[in-house]
Coordinates of C-alpha atoms in Angstrom, one line a residue:
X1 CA 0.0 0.0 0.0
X2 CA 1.0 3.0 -0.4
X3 CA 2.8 5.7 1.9
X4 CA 0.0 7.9 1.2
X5 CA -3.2 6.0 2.1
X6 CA -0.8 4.9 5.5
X7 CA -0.7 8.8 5.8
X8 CA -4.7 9.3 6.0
X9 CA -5.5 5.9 7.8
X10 CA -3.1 7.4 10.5
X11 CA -4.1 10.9 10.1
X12 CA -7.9 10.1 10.7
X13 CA -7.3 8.2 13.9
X14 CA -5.1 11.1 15.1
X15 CA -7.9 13.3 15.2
X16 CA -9.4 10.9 17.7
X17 CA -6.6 10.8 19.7
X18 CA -5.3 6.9 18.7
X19 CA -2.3 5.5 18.0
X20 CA -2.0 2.7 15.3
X21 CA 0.5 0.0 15.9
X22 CA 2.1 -2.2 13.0
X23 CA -0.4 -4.8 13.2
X24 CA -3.1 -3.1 13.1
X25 CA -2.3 -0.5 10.5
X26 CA -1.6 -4.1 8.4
X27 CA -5.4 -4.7 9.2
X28 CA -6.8 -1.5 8.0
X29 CA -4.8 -1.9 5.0
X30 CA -6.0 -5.2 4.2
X31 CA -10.3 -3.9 4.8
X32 CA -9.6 -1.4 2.0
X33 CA -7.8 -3.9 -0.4
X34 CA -10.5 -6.6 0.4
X35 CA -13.2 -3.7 -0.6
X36 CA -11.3 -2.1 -3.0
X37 CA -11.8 1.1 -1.5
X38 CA -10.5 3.9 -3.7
X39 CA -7.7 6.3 -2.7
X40 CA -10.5 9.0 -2.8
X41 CA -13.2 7.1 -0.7
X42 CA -10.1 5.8 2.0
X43 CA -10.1 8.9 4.3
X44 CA -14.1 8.4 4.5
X45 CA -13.9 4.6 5.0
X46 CA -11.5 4.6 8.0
X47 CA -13.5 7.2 9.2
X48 CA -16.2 5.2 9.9
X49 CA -14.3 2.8 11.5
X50 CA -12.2 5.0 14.0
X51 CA -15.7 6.9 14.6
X52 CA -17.5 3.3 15.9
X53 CA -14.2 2.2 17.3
X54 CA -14.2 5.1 19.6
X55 CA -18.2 4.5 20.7
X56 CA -16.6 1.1 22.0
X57 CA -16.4 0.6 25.8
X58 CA -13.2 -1.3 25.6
X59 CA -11.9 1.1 23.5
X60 CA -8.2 2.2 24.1
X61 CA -5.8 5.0 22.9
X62 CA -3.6 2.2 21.2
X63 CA -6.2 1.0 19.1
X64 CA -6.9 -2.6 20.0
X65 CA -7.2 -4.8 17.2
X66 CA -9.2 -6.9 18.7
X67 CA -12.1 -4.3 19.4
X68 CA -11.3 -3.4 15.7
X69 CA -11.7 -6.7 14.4
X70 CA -15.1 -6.9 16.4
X71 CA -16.3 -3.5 14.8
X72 CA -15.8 -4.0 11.4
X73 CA -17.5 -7.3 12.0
X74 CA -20.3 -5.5 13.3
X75 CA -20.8 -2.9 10.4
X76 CA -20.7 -5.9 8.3
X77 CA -23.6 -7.7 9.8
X78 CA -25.5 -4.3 10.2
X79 CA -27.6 -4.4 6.9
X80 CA -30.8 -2.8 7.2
X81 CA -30.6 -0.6 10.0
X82 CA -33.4 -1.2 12.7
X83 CA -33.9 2.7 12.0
X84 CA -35.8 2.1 9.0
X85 CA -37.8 -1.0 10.2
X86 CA -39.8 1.6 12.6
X87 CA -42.1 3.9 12.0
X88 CA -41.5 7.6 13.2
X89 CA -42.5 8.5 16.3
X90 CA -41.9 12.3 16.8
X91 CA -42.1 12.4 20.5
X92 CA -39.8 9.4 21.1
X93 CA -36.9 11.5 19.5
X94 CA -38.1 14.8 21.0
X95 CA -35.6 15.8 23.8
X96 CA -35.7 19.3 25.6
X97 CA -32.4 19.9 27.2
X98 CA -32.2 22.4 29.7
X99 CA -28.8 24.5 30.4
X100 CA -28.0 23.1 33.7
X101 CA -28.7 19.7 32.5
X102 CA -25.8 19.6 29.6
X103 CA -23.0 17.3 30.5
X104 CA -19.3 19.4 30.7
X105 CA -17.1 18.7 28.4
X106 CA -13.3 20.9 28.3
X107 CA -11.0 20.8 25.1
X108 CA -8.0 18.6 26.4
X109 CA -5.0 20.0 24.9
X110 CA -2.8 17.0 26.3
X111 CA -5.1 14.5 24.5
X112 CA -6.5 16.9 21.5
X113 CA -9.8 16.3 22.0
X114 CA -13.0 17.1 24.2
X115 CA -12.6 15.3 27.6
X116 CA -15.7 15.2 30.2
X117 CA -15.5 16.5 33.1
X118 CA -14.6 15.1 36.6
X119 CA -16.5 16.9 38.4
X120 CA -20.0 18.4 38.6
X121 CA -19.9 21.9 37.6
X122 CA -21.2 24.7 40.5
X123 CA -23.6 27.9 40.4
X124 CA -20.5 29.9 43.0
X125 CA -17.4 29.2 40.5
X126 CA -14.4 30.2 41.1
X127 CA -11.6 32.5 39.7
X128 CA -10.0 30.1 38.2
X129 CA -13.0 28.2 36.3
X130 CA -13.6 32.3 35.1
X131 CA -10.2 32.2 33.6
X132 CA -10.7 28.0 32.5
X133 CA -14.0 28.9 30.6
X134 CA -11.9 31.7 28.6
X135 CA -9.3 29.5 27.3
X136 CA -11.6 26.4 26.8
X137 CA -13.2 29.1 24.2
X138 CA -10.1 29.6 22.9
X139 CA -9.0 26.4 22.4
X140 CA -12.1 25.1 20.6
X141 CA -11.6 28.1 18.2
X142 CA -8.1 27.5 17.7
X143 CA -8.4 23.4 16.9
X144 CA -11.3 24.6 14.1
X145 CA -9.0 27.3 12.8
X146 CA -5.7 25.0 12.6
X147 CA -8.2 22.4 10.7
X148 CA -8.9 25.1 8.6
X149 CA -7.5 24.6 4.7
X150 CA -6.0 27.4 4.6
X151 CA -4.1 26.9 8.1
X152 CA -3.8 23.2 8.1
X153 CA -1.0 21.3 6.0
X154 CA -2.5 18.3 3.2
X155 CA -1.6 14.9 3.8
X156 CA -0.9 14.6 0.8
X157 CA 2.1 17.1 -1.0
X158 CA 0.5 20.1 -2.3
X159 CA 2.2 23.0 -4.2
X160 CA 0.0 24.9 -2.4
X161 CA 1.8 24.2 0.9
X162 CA 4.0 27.2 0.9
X163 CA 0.8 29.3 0.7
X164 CA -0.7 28.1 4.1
X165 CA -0.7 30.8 6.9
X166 CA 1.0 30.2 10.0
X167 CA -0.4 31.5 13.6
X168 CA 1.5 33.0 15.7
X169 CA 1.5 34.0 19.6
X170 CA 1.7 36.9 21.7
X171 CA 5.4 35.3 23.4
X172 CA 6.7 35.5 19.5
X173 CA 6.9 38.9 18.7
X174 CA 9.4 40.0 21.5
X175 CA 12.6 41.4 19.7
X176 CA 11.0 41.1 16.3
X177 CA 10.0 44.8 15.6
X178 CA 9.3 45.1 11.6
X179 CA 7.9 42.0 11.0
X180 CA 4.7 40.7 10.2
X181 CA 2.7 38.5 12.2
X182 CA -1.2 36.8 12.5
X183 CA -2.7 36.2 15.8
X184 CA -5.4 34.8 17.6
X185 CA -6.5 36.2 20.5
X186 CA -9.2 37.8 22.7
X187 CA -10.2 41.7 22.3
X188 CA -10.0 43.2 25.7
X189 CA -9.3 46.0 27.4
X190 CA -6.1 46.1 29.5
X191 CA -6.0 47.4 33.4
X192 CA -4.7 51.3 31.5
X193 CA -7.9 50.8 29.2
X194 CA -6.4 50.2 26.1
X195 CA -7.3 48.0 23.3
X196 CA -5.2 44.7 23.4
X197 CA -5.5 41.3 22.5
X198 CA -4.7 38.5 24.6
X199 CA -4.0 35.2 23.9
X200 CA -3.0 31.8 26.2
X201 CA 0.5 33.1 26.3
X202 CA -0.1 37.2 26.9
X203 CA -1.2 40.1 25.4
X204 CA -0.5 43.0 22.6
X205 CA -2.0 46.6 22.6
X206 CA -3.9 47.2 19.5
X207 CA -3.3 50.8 16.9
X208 CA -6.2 50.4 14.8
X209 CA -4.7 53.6 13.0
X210 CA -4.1 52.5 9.4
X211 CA -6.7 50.1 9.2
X212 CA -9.7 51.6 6.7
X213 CA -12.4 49.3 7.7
X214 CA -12.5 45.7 9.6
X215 CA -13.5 42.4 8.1
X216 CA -17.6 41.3 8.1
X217 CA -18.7 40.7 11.5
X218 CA -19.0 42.7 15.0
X219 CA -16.0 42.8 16.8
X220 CA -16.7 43.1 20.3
X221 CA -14.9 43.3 23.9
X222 CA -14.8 39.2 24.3
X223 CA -15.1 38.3 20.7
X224 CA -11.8 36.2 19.6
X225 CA -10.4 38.0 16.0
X226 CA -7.9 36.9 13.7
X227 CA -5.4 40.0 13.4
X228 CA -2.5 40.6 11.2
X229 CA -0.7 43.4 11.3
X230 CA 2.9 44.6 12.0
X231 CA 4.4 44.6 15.3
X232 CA 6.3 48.3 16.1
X233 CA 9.1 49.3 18.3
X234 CA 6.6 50.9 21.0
X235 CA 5.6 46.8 21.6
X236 CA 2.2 47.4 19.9
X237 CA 0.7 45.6 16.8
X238 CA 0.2 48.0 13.8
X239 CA -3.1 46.1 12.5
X240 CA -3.6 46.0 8.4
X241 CA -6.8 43.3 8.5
X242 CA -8.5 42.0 11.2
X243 CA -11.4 38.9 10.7
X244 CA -13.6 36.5 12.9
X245 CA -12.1 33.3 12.8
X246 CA -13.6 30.5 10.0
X247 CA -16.8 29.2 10.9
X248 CA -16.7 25.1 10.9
X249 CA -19.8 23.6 9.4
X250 CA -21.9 20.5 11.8
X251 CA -20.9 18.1 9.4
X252 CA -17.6 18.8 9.4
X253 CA -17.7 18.9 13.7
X254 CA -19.8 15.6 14.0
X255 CA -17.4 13.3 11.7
X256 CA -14.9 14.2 13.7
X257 CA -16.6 14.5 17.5
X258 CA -19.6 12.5 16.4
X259 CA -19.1 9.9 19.2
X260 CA -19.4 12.7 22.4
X261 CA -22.5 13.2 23.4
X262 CA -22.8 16.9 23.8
X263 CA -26.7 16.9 24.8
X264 CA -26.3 14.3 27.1
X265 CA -29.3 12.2 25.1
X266 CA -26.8 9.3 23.6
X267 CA -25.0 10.3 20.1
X268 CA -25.8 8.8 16.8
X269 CA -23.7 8.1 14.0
X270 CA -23.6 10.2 10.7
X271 CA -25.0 7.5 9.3
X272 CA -27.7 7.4 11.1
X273 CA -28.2 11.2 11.1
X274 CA -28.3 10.5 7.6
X275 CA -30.6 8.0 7.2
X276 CA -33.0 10.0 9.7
X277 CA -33.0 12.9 8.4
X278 CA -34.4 11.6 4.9
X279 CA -37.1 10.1 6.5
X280 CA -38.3 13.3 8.1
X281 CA -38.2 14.6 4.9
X282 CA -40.9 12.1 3.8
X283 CA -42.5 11.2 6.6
X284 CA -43.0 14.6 8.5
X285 CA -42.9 16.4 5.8
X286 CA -46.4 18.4 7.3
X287 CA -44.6 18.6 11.3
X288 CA -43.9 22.4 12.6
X289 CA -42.9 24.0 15.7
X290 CA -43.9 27.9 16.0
X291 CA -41.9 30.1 17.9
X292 CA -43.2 33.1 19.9
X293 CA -41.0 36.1 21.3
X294 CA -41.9 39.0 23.8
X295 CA -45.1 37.5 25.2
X296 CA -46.0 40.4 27.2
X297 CA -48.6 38.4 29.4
X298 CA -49.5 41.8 31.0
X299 CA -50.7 43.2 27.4
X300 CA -54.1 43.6 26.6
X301 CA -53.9 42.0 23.5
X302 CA -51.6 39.4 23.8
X303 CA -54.0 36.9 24.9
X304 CA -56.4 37.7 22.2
X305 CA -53.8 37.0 19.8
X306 CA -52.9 33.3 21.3
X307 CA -56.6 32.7 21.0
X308 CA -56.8 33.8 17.4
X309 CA -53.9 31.5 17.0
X310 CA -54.8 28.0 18.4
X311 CA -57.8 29.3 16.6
X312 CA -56.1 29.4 13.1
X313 CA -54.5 26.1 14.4
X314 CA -57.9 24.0 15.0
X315 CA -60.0 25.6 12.0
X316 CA -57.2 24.2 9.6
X317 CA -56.1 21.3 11.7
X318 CA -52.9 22.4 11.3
X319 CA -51.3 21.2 14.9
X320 CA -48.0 21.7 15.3
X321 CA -45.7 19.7 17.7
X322 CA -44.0 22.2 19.3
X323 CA -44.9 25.5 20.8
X324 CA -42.0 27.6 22.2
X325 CA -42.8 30.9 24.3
X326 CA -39.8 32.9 24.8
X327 CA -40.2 36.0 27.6
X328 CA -40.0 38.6 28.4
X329 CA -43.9 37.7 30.0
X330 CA -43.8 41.0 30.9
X331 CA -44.1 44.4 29.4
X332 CA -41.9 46.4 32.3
X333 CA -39.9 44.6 35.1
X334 CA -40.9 43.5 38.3
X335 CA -37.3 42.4 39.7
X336 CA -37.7 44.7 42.5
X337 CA -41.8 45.1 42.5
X338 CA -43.5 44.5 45.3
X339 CA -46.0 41.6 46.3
X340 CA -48.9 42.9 44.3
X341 CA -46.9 43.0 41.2
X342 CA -45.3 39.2 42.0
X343 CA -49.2 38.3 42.1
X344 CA -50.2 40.1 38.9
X345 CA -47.3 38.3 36.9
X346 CA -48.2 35.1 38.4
X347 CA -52.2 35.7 37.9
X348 CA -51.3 36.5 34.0
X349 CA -49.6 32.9 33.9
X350 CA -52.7 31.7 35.3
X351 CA -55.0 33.1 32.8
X352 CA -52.8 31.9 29.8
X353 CA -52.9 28.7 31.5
X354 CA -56.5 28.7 31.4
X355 CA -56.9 29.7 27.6
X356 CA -54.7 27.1 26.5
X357 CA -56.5 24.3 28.1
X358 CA -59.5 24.7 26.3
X359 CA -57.9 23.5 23.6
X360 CA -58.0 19.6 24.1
X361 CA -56.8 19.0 20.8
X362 CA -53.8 20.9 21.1
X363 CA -52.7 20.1 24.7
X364 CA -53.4 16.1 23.5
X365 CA -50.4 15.8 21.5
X366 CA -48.2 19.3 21.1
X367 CA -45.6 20.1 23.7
X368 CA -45.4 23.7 25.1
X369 CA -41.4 25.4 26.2
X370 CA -41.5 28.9 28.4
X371 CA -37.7 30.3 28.0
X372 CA -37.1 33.3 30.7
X373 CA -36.5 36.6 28.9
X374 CA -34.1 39.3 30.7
X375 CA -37.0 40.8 32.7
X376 CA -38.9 37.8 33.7
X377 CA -38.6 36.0 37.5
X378 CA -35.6 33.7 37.8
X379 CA -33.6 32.3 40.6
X380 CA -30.3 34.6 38.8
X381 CA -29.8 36.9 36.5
X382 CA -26.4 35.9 34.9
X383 CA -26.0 33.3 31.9
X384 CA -27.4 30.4 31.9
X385 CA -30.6 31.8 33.2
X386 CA -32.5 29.4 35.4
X387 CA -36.3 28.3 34.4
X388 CA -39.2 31.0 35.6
X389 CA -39.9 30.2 39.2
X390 CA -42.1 27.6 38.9
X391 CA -43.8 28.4 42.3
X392 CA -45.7 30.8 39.7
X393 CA -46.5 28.7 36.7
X394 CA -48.4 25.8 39.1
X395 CA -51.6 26.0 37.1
X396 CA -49.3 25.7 33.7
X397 CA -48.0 22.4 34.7
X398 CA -51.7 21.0 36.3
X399 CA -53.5 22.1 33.6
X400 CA -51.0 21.5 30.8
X401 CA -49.9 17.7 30.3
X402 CA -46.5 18.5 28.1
X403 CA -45.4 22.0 29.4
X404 CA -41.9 22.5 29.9
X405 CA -40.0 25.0 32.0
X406 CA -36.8 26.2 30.0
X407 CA -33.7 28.0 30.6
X408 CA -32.0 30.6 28.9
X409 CA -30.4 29.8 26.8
X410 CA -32.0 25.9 26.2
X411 CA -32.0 23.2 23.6
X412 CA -34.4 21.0 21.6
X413 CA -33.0 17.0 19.8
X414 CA -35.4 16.7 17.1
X415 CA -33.8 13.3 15.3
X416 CA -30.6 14.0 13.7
X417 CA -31.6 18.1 14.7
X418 CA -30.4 20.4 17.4
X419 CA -32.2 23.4 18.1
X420 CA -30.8 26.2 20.6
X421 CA -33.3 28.5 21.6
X422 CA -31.7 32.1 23.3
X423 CA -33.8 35.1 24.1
X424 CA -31.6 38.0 25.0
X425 CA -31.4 41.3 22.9
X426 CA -28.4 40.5 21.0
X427 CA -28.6 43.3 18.4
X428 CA -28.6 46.2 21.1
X429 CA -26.1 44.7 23.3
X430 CA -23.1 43.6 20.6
X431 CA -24.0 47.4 18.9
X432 CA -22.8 48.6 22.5
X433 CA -19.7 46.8 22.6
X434 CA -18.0 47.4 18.9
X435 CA -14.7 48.0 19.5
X436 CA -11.5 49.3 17.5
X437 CA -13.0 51.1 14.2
X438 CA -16.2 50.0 14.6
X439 CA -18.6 48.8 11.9
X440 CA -18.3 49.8 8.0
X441 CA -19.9 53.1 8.0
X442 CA -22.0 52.3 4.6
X443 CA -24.1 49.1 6.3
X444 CA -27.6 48.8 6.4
X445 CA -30.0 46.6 8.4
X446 CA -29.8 43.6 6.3
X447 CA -25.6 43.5 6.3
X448 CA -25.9 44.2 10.2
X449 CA -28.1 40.7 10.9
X450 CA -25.8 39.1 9.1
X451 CA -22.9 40.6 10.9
X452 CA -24.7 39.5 14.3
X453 CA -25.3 35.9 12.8
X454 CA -21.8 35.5 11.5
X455 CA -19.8 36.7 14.6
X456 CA -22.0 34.4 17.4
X457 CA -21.5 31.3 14.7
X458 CA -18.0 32.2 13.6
X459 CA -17.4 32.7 17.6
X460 CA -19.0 29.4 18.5
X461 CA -20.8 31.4 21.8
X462 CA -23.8 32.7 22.5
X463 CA -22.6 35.8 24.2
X464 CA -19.0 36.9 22.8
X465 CA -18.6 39.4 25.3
X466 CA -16.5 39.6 28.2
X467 CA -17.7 39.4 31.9
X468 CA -18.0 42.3 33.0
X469 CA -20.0 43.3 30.3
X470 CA -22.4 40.4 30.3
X471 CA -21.6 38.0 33.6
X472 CA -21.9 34.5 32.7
X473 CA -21.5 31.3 35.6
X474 CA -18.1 30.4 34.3
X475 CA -18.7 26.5 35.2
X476 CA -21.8 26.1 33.2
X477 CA -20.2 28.7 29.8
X478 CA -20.5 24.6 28.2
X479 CA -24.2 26.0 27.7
X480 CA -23.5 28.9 25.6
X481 CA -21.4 27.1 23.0
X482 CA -22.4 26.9 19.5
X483 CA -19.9 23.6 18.9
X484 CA -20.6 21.6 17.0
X485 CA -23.2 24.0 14.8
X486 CA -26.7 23.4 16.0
X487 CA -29.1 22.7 12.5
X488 CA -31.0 25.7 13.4
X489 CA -30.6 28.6 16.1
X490 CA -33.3 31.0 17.5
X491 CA -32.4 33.9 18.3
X492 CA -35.5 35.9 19.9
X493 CA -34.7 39.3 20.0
X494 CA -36.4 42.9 20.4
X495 CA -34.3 43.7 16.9
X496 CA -36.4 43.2 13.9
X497 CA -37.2 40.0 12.8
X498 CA -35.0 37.5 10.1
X499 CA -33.7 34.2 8.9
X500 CA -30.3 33.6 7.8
X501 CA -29.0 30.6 7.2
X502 CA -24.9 30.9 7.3
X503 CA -22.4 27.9 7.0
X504 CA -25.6 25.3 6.9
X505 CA -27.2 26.2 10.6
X506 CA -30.6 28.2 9.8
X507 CA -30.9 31.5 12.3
X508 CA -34.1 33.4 12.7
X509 CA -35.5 35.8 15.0
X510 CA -38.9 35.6 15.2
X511 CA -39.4 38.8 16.7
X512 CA -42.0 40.6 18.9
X513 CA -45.1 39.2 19.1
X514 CA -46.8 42.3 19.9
X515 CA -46.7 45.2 17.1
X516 CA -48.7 46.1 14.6
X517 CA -50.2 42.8 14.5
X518 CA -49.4 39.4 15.7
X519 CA -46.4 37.9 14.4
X520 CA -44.3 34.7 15.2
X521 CA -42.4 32.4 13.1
X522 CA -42.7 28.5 12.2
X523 CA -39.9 25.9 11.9
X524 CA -40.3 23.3 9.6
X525 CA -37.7 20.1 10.9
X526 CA -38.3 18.8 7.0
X527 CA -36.9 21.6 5.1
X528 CA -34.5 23.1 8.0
X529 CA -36.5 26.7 7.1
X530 CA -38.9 29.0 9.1
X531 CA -41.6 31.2 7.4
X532 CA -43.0 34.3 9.3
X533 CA -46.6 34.4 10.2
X534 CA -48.6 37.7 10.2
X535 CA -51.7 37.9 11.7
X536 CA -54.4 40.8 12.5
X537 CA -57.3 40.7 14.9
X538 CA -61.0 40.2 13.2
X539 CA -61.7 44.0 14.3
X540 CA -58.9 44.7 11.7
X541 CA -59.2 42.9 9.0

């Protein structure tokens, strides 16, 4: 065999963290001969086999050839995949996964991969898990961004080798005035206020003076940035481009990670992601979840417009399976109200409670989510937000067979799907924070969604801010990350409403439902796609 296909059999099981011994490489080599597995199909092949030697309980960093043998026996008796013996049953592969419910797990850099956690994680945290959480950012940026093609060197020669970029670190550019250099680091303001980026090793100070614009995105205090520029003899970095970091599609993440279960509700193989997701297609092809933002409970017309609704729902039997009511539940905060207030918000929950069970049809079979906004009642204010109180939704759960409290942000496994659900004003808070020149003076609304979508997907983070601008419980910043790429993300937001869908994960924002009229948006698990739905009240039409 050649040196070549030894080169990607050993190269794919690297990424897992194995080593190959001599007898066992012998064995690979002699399961693509026997198949007569092409030298364009072997990187694919062996990854199938390191990906279900890896879900193996026995399974050891050396691989074991004995495990091996026993996997590649197995894939050869697998035929017909139970999968598609069974019907579909929507519910059985519906899983809501709440924020505090998410297993931990770190990016190892001793063993190059994710590694669980010993320990449970803790609401207090410490210094220490404040500076872990940065870094584990970091890192899980960095391993995308040194995978990238235009970082990462072939396996195979390529002319194109002497074109790849090389990354360097803060430590590096001591005593090397004049040169040129690209880094990956953290914008931040040092303890003298001034605009530096800091990476695992130290820090730079920024002079944003000759650059003319930045790159597409929002670059923000806590958003990690590619920068090249020219370090100067005053120790600062003389910046000629500065980009978000390449975003890496879910495909891409699951081959390589798709034996950790991130969700805590058991991985599945790509194949079987595969295989599921074309029966969705066909078989629940008519399924949709709606998805309601700014449910002012205390507005006059917001229960009206539920009604008309699940109204609209029954009269065209158009059911959906999932119902997802994202805060805030109230128009004004009550943080600091007093008793009578606490009573109103809670009577409110009552009364939507109420309206909702008289719809038998509904409650029979579709399953209802509440996700905190920033002004509704939670046990702390910080990300992850906890669930509402549910002291005050009693009547909710009584009268309401599949309600379920979520937290902020939270997560739904549809099949092969994850959905992350985050209600926080995004638009308004990121505009804040723009550091260094700021944002292309000729963009409009459109280019600044997109912006917004890019830089919380490209940054692989819900809230790519630092701290002290948006306080986060360090041991639990596992919740907030965007790795792998979730198939579709909601982003409820006070900001106009949209739907982008940017490297293969479909964003939307579905908006207020209060305005001008009633508006929410649908998902559709079949087509990966959400429609807006604009409604008016009878009295209008």
């Amino acid at each position: 065999m050649s040196d070549a296909r030894q080169r990607t059999i050993i190269k794919v099981f690297r990424k897992y963290s194995n080593s190959l011994g001599p007898e066992t490489l012998d064995f690979l080599e002699q399961i693509l001969d026997a198949h007569e597995i092409q030298d364009s199909d072997v990187e694919s092949s062996i990854e199938t086999l390191a990906k279900e030697y890896n879900k193996q309980d026995d399974a050891t960093m050396k691989v074991s050839i004995e495990v091996l043998q026993k996997v590649y026996e197995n894939l050869q008796d697998q035929g017909q995949n139970q999968i598609e013996a069974e019907a579909l049953d929507p519910d059985s592969h519906l899983h809501f996964i709440n924020a505090f419910e998410m297993p931990c797990w770190h990016w190892s850099i001793e063993r190059g991969t994710f590694e669980k956690a010993n320990n449970p994680p803790t609401m207090s945290g410490s210094a220490d898990s404040r500076v872990f959480a940065v870094r584990d950012r970091l890192n899980v940026i960095k391993q995308c961004v040194l995978r990238n093609e235009h970082f990462a060197p072939s396996t195979l020669p390529s002319r194109d080798r002497d074109r790849l970029v090389t990354l360097r670190s803060t430590k590096q550019l001591l005593g090397r005035a004049g040169e040129r250099f690209l880094l990956l680091g953290m914008l931040a303001r040092s303890k003298e206020g001034k605009l530096v980026l800091e990476d695992a090793d130290g820090s730079v100070e920024l002079d944003f003076s000759q650059l003319d614009e930045p790159g597409e995105g929002l670059f923000t205090e806590g958003c990690f940035s590619l920068v090249e520029g020219e370090y100067t003899d005053e120790s600062k970095l003389e910046i000629i481009a500065i980009g978000q970091p390449p975003c890496e599609s879910r495909q891409t993440a699951r081959s390589i990670y798709g034996h950790i279960d991130f969700l805590g509700k058991a991985s599945t193989s790509l194949l079987d992601d595969q295989k599921l997701s074309v029966r969705v297609r066909n078989e629940l092809s008519e399924l949709h979840f709606f998805f309601l933002s700014d449910v002012w409970l205390d507005h006059p017309k917001t229960l009206p417009g539920i009604q008309r609704m699940l109204d609209n729902c029954v009269e065209n039997d158009f059911i959906p399976k999932v119902i997802v009511l994202c805060g805030n539940f109230t128009s004004q905060s009550i943080t600091h109200g007093n008793a009578r207030d606490i009573q109103r918000y809670q009577d409110n929950f009552d009364a939507l409670a109420n309206l909702i069970a008289t719809y038998t049809s509904i409650i029979r079979t579709t399953h209802f989510v509440l996700v905190p906004g920033p002004l509704d009642l939670t046990l702390n204010s910080t990300l992850p937000r906890q669930t509402i109180l549910p002291s005050l939704l009693s009547r909710l759960k009584s009268k309401i067979p599949k309600v379920h409290l979520g937290s902020n942000p939270c997560r739904m496994k549809f099949f092969d799907q994850e959905i992350v659900i985050y209600r926080d004003d995004c638009m308004a808070k990121m505009m804040r924070n723009v550091v260094g020149v700021g944002v292309k003076p000729d963009v409009n609304s459109d280019d600044l969604k997109r912006f917004l979508v890019q830089t919380i997907l490209d940054q692989a983070h819900l809230s790519p801010l630092t701290i002290n601008i948006q306080p986060t419980l360090s041991e639990y910043d596992h919740s907030l990350r965007l790795y792998p790429l979730p198939t579709a993300l909601i982003l409820a937001d006070k900001y106009d409403r949209y739907k982008i869908t940017y490297t293969g994960c479909h964003v939307f924002n579905p908006g207020s439902f209060i305005g001008n009229s009633f508006t929410f948006s649908t998902y559709k698990p079949a087509e990966i796609n959400s429609e807006e739905c604009i409604f008016y009240m009878e009295s209008q039409e």
